[in-house]
CSV table of C-alpha atoms in Angstrom, one decimal:
chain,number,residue,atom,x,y,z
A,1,UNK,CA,99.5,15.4,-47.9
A,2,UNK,CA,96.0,14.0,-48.3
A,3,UNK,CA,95.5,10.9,-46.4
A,4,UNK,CA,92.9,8.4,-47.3
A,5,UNK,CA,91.1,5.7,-44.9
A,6,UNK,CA,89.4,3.0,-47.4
A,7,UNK,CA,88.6,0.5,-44.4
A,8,UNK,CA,86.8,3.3,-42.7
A,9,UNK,CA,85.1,4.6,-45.9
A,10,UNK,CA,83.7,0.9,-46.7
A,11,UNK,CA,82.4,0.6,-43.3
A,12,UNK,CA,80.6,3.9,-43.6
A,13,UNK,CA,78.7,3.2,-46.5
A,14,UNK,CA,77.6,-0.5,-45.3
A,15,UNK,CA,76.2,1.2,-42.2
A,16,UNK,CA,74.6,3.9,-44.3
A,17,UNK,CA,73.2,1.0,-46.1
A,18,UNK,CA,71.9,-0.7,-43.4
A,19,UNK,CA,70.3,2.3,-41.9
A,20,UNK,CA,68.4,3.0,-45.3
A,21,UNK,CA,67.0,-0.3,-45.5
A,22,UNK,CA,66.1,-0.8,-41.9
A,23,UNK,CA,64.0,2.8,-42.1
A,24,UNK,CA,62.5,1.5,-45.0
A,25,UNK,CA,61.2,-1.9,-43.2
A,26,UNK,CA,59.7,0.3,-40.2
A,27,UNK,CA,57.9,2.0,-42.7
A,28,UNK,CA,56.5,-0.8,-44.2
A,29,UNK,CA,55.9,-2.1,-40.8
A,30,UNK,CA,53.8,1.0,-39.1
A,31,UNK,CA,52.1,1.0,-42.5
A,32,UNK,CA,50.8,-2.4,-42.3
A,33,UNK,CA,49.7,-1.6,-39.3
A,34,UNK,CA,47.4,1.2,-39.5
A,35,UNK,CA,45.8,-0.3,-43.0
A,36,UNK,CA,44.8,-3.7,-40.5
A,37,UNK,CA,43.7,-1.3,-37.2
A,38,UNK,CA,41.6,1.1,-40.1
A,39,UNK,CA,40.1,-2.6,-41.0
A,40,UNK,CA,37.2,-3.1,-38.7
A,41,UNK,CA,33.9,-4.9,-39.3
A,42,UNK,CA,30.7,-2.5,-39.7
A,43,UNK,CA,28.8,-5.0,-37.4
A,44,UNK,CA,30.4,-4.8,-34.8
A,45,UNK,CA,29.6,-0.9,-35.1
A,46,UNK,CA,26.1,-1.1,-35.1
A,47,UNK,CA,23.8,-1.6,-31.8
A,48,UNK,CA,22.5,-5.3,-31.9
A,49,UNK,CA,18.3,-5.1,-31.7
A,50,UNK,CA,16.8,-6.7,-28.4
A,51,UNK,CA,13.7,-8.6,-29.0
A,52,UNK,CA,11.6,-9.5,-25.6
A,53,UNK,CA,9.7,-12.8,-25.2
A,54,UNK,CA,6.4,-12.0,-24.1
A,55,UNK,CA,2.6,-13.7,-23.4
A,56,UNK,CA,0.1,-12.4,-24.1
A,57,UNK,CA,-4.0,-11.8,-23.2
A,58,UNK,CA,-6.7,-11.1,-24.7
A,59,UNK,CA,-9.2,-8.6,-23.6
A,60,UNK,CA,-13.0,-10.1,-22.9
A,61,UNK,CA,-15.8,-8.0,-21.5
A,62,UNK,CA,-17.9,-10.0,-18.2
A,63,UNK,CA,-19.0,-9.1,-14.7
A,64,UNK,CA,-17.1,-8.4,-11.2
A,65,UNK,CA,-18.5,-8.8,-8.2
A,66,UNK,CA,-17.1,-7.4,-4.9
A,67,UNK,CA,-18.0,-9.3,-2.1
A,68,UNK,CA,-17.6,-10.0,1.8
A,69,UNK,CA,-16.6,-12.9,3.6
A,70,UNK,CA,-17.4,-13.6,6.9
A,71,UNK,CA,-18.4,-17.1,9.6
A,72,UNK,CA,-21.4,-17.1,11.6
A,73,UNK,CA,-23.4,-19.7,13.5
A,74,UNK,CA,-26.6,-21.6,12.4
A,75,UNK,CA,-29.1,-20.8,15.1
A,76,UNK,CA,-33.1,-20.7,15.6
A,77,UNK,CA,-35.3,-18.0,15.0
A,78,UNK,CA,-36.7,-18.3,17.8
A,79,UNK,CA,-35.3,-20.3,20.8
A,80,UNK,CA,-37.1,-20.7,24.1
A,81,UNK,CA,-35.6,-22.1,27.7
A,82,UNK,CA,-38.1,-24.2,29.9
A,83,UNK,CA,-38.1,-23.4,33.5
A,84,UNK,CA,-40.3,-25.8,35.9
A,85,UNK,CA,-42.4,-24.2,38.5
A,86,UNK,CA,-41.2,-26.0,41.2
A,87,UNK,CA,-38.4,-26.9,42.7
A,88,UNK,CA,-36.9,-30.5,43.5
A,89,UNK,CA,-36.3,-33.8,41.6
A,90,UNK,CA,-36.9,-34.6,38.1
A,91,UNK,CA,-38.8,-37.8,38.5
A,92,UNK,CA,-40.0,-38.5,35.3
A,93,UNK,CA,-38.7,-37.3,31.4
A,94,UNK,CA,-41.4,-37.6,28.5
A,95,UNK,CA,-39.1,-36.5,25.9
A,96,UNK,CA,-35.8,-37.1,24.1
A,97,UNK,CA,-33.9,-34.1,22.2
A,98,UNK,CA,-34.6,-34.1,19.1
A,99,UNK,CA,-38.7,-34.3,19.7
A,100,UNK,CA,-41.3,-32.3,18.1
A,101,UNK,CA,-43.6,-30.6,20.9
A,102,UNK,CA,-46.3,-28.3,20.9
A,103,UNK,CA,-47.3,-26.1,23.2
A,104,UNK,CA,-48.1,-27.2,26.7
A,105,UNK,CA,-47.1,-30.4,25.9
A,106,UNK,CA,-45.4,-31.9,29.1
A,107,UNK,CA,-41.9,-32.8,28.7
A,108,UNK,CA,-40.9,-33.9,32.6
A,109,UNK,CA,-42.2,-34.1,36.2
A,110,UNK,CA,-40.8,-32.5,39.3
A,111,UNK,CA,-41.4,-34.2,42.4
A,112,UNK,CA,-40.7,-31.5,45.3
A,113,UNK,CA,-41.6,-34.1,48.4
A,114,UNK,CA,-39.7,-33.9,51.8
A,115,UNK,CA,-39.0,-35.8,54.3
A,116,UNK,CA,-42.0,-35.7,56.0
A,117,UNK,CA,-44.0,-34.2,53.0
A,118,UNK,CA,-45.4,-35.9,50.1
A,119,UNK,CA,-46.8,-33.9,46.8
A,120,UNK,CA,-47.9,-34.9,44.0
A,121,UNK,CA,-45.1,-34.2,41.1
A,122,UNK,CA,-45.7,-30.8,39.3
A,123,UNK,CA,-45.8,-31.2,35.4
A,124,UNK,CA,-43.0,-29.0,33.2
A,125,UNK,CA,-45.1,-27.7,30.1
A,126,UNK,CA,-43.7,-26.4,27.1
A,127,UNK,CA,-44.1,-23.2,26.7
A,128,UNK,CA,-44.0,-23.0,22.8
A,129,UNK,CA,-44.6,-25.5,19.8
A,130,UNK,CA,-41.0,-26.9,18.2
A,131,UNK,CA,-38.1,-29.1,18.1
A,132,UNK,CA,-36.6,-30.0,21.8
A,133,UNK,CA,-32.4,-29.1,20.9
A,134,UNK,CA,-31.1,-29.9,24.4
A,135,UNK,CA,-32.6,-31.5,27.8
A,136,UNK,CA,-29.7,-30.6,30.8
A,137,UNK,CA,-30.8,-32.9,33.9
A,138,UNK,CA,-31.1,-36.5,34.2
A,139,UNK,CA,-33.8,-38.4,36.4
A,140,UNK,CA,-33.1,-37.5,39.9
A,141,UNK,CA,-31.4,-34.3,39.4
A,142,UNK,CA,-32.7,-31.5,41.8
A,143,UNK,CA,-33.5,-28.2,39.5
A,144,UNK,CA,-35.1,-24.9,41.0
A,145,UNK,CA,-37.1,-22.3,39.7
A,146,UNK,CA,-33.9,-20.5,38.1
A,147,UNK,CA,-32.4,-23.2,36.2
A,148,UNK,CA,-33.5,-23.9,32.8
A,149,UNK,CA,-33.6,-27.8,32.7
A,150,UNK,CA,-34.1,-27.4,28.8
A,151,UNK,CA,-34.2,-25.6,25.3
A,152,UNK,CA,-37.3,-25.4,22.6
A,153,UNK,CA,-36.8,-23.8,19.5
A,154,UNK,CA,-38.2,-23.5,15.7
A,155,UNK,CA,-36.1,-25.4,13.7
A,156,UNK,CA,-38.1,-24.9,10.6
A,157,UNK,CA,-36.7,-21.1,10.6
A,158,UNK,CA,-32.9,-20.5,10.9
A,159,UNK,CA,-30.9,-17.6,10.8
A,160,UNK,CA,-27.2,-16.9,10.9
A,161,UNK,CA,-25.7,-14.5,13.2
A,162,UNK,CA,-22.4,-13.2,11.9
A,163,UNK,CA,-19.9,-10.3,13.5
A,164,UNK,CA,-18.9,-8.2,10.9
A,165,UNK,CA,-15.7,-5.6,11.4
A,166,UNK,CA,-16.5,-1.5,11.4
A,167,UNK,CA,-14.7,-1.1,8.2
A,168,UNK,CA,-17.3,-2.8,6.7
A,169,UNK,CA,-20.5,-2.1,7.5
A,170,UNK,CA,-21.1,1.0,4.8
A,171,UNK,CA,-21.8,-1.9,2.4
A,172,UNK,CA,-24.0,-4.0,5.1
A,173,UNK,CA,-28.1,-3.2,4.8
A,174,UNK,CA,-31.4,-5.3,4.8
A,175,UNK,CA,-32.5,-7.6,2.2
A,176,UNK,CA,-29.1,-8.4,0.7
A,177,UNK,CA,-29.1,-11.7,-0.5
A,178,UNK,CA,-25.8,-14.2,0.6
A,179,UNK,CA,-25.0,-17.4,-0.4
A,180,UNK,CA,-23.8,-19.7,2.8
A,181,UNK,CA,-21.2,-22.8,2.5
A,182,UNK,CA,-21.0,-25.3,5.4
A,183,UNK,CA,-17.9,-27.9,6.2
A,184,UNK,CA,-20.9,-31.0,6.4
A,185,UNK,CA,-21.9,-30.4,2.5
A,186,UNK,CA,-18.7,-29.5,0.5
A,187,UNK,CA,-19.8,-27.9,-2.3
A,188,UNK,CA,-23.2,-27.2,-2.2
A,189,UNK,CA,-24.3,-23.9,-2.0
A,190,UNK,CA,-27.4,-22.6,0.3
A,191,UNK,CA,-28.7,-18.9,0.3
A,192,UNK,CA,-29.8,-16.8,2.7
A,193,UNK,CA,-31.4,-12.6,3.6
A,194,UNK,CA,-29.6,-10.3,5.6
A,195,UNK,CA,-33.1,-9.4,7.9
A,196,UNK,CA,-31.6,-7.7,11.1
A,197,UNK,CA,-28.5,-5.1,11.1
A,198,UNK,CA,-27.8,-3.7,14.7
A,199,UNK,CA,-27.9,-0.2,15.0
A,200,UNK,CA,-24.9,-0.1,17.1
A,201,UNK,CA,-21.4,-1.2,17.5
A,202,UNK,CA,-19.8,-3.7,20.3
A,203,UNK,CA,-17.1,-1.3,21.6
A,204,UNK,CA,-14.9,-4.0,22.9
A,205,UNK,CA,-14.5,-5.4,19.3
A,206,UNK,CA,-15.9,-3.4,17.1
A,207,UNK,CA,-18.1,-4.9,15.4
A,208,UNK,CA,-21.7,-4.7,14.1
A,209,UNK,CA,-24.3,-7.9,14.8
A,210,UNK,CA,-26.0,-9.2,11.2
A,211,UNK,CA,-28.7,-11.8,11.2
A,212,UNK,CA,-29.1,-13.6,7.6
A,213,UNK,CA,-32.1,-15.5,7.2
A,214,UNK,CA,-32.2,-18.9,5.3
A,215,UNK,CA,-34.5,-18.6,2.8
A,216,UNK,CA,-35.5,-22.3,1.9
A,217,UNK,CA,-35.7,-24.8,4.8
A,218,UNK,CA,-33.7,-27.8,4.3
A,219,UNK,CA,-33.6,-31.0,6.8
A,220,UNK,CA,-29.6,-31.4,6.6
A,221,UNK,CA,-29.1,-27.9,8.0
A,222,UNK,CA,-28.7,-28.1,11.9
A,223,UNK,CA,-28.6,-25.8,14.6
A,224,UNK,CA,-25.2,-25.1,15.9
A,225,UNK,CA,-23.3,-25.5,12.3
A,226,UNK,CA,-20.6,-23.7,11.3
A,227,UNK,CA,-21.5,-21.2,7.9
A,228,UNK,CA,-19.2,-19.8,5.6
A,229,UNK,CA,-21.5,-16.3,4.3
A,230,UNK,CA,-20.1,-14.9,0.7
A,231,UNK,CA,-22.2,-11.7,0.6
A,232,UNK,CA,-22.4,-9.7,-3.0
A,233,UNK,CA,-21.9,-5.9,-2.5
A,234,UNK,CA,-21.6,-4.6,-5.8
A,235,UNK,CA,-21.4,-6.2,-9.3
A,236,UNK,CA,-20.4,-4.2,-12.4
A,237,UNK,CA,-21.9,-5.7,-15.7
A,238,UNK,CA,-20.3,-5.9,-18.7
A,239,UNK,CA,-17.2,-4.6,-18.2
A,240,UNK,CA,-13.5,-4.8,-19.6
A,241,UNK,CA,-12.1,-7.3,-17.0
A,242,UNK,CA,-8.2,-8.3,-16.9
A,243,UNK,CA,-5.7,-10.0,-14.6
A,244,UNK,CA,-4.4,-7.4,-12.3
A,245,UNK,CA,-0.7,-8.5,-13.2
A,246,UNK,CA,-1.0,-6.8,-16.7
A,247,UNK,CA,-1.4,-3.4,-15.2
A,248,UNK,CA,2.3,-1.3,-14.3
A,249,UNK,CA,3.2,1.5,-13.1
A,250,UNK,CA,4.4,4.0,-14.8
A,251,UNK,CA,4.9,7.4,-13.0
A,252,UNK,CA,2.8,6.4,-10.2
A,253,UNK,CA,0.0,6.0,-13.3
A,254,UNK,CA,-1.6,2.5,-14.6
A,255,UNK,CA,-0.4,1.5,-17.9
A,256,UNK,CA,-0.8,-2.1,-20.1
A,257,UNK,CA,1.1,-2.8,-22.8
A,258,UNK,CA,-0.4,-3.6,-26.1
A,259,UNK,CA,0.4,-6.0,-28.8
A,260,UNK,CA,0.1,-4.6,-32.7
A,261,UNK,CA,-1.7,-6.5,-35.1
A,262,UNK,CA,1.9,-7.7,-36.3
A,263,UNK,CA,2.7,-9.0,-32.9
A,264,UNK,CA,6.2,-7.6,-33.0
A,265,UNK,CA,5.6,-4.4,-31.0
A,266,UNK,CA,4.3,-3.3,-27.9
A,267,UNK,CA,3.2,-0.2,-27.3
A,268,UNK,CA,2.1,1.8,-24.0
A,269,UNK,CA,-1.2,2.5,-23.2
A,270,UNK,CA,-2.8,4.6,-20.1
A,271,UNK,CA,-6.1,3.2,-18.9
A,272,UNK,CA,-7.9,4.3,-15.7
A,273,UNK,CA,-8.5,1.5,-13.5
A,274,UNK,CA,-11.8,0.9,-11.8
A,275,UNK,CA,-12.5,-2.1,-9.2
A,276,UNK,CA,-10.4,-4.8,-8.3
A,277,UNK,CA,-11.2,-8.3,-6.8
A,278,UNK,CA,-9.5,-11.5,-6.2
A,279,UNK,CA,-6.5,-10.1,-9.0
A,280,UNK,CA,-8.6,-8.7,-11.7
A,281,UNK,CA,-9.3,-5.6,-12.8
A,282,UNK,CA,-12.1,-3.6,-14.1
A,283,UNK,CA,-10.4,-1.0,-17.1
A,284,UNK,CA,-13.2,1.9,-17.0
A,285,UNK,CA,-11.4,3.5,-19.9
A,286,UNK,CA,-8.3,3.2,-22.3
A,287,UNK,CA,-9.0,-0.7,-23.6
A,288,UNK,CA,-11.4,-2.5,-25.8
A,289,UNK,CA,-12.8,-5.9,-25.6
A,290,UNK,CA,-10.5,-7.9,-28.3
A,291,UNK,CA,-7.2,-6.3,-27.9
A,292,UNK,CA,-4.3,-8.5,-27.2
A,293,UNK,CA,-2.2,-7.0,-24.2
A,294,UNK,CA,1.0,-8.5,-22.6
A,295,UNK,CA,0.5,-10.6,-19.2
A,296,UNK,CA,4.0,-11.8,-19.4
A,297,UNK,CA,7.2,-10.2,-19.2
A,298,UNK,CA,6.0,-6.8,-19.5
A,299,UNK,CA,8.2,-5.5,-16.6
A,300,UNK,CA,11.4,-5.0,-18.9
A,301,UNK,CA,9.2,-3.3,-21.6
A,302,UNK,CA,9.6,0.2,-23.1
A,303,UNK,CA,6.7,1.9,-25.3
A,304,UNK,CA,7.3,0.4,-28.8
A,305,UNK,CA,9.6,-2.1,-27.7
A,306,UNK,CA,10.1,-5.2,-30.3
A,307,UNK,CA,8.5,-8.4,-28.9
A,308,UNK,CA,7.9,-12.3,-29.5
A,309,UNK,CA,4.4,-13.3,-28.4
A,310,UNK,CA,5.2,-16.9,-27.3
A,311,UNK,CA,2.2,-17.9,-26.0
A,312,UNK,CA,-0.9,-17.2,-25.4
A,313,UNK,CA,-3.1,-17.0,-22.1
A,314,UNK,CA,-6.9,-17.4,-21.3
């Protein structure tokens, strides 16, 4: 005999049921969720662009002029000590430093008498015409023949004698022309010749002895100052002149970066650099006068790199 369970059988077909429809909602489900995950936005696909701020310069054509710099003393051409003939006492002094002499003029009297011996005082003459700069002894003081009791010299001719290192004196010759600064007349601006180069080097220092000339004689300039020289060496005329900060290095090669008419790109450019003084640059070749090259923020630049020129600098 057949025997049925109905209980059981209901059961089955519930569960079957709820299997079915449960499936059915996964699949729905996983579905949805590949359809959003397939979903995403195009922009966020592409690369975003990267636009540098820049400055930039304009190219100009002027001079350059490489110079040296060095400090000398302002000193007489010609500088003479006076010696008396005698010894003993100064007894008498006929001039004050500062006087104008001329030559034989007496300045002072020695008076060599002894104890015992009287003579008549011997006259101190000056041996050359010009400007008394210093007188050492007072009256009273006893001065030999050896002692120089004081100093005569041509103030109308000065000269500056400057020191000036072995590295540099290749660009050091006659007849170069300097200007000369001094700390009593803040900007104003004397000149002077370079007349006398030493022919050999102090081996202690080394360094070679110049003598510049003044060329104009001027009353306010004194003996014993303190010049400042500023000596030309070489000028180049005309020539394509830019800060040194737009130049990089690329490759261990000079490069600026250029601006396009546009002003939206920068491009690359190699350009041979000629000299360079006090941070700018002659450019011998590779830039014209008139082009408009990045000062500014040129170290994070690639060739043809997209730019905003937000200034501009003279």
């Amino acid at each position: 005999m057949k025997k049925t369970y109905p209980i059981r059988n209901g059961m089955s077909g519930a569960m079957a049921l709820f299997f079915c429809s449960t499936l059915l909602l996964c699949g729905t489900l996983f579905s949805g969720c590949k359809k959003i995950n397939s979903a995403k936005p195009s922009a966020e696909m592409e690369e975003e662009e990267v636009v540098y701020a820049v400055t930039g310069y304009k190219t100009v054509t002027g001079n350059l002029d490489d110079y040296l710099e060095f400090g000398g003393d302002v000193s007489s051409v010609s500088a003479v000590d006076v010696i008396p003939d005698m010894a003993g006492k100064i007894s008498s002094i006929k001039v004050n430093v500062g006087d104008m002499v001329k030559k034989d003029d007496v300045i002072a009297y020695v008076d060599a008498s002894r104890p015992g011996m009287n003579y008549k005082a011997s006259p101190v003459k000056a041996p050359i015409s010009g400007r008394i700069i210093s007188f050492t002894p007072m009256l009273g003081t006893t001065v030999s023949q050896s002692m120089a009791i004081a100093k005569i010299s041509n103030t109308d001719e000065l000269e500056i004698k400057v020191s000036v290192p072995e590295r540099f004196i290749s660009r050091i010759h006659n007849n170069q022309m300097a200007s000369v600064s001094l700390d009593a007349y803040p900007g104003v601006t004397f000149y002077a010749t370079i007349f006398e180069v030493s022919p050999v080097l102090d081996t202690s220092t080394r360094t070679m002895d110049v003598k510049l000339r003044l060329t104009k004689k001027d009353e306010r300039i004194k003996v014993g100052m303190y010049a400042r020289i500023h000596l030309v060496t070489e000028t180049v005329k005309n020539a394509t002149v830019i800060p040194s900060s737009c130049v990089v290095t690329r490759d261990e090669k000079p490069y600026v970066f250029v601006i396009s008419s546009d002003s939206k790109q920068a491009s690359l450019r190699s350009v041979t650099v000629g000299m360079t003084v006090d941070n700018k640059s002659e450019i011998v070749s590779g830039l014209s006068e008139g082009e408009i090259i990045v000062i500014k923020g040129q170290s994070l630049l690639n060739d043809g790199a997209k730019i905003n020129v937000i200034s501009m600098q003279e």
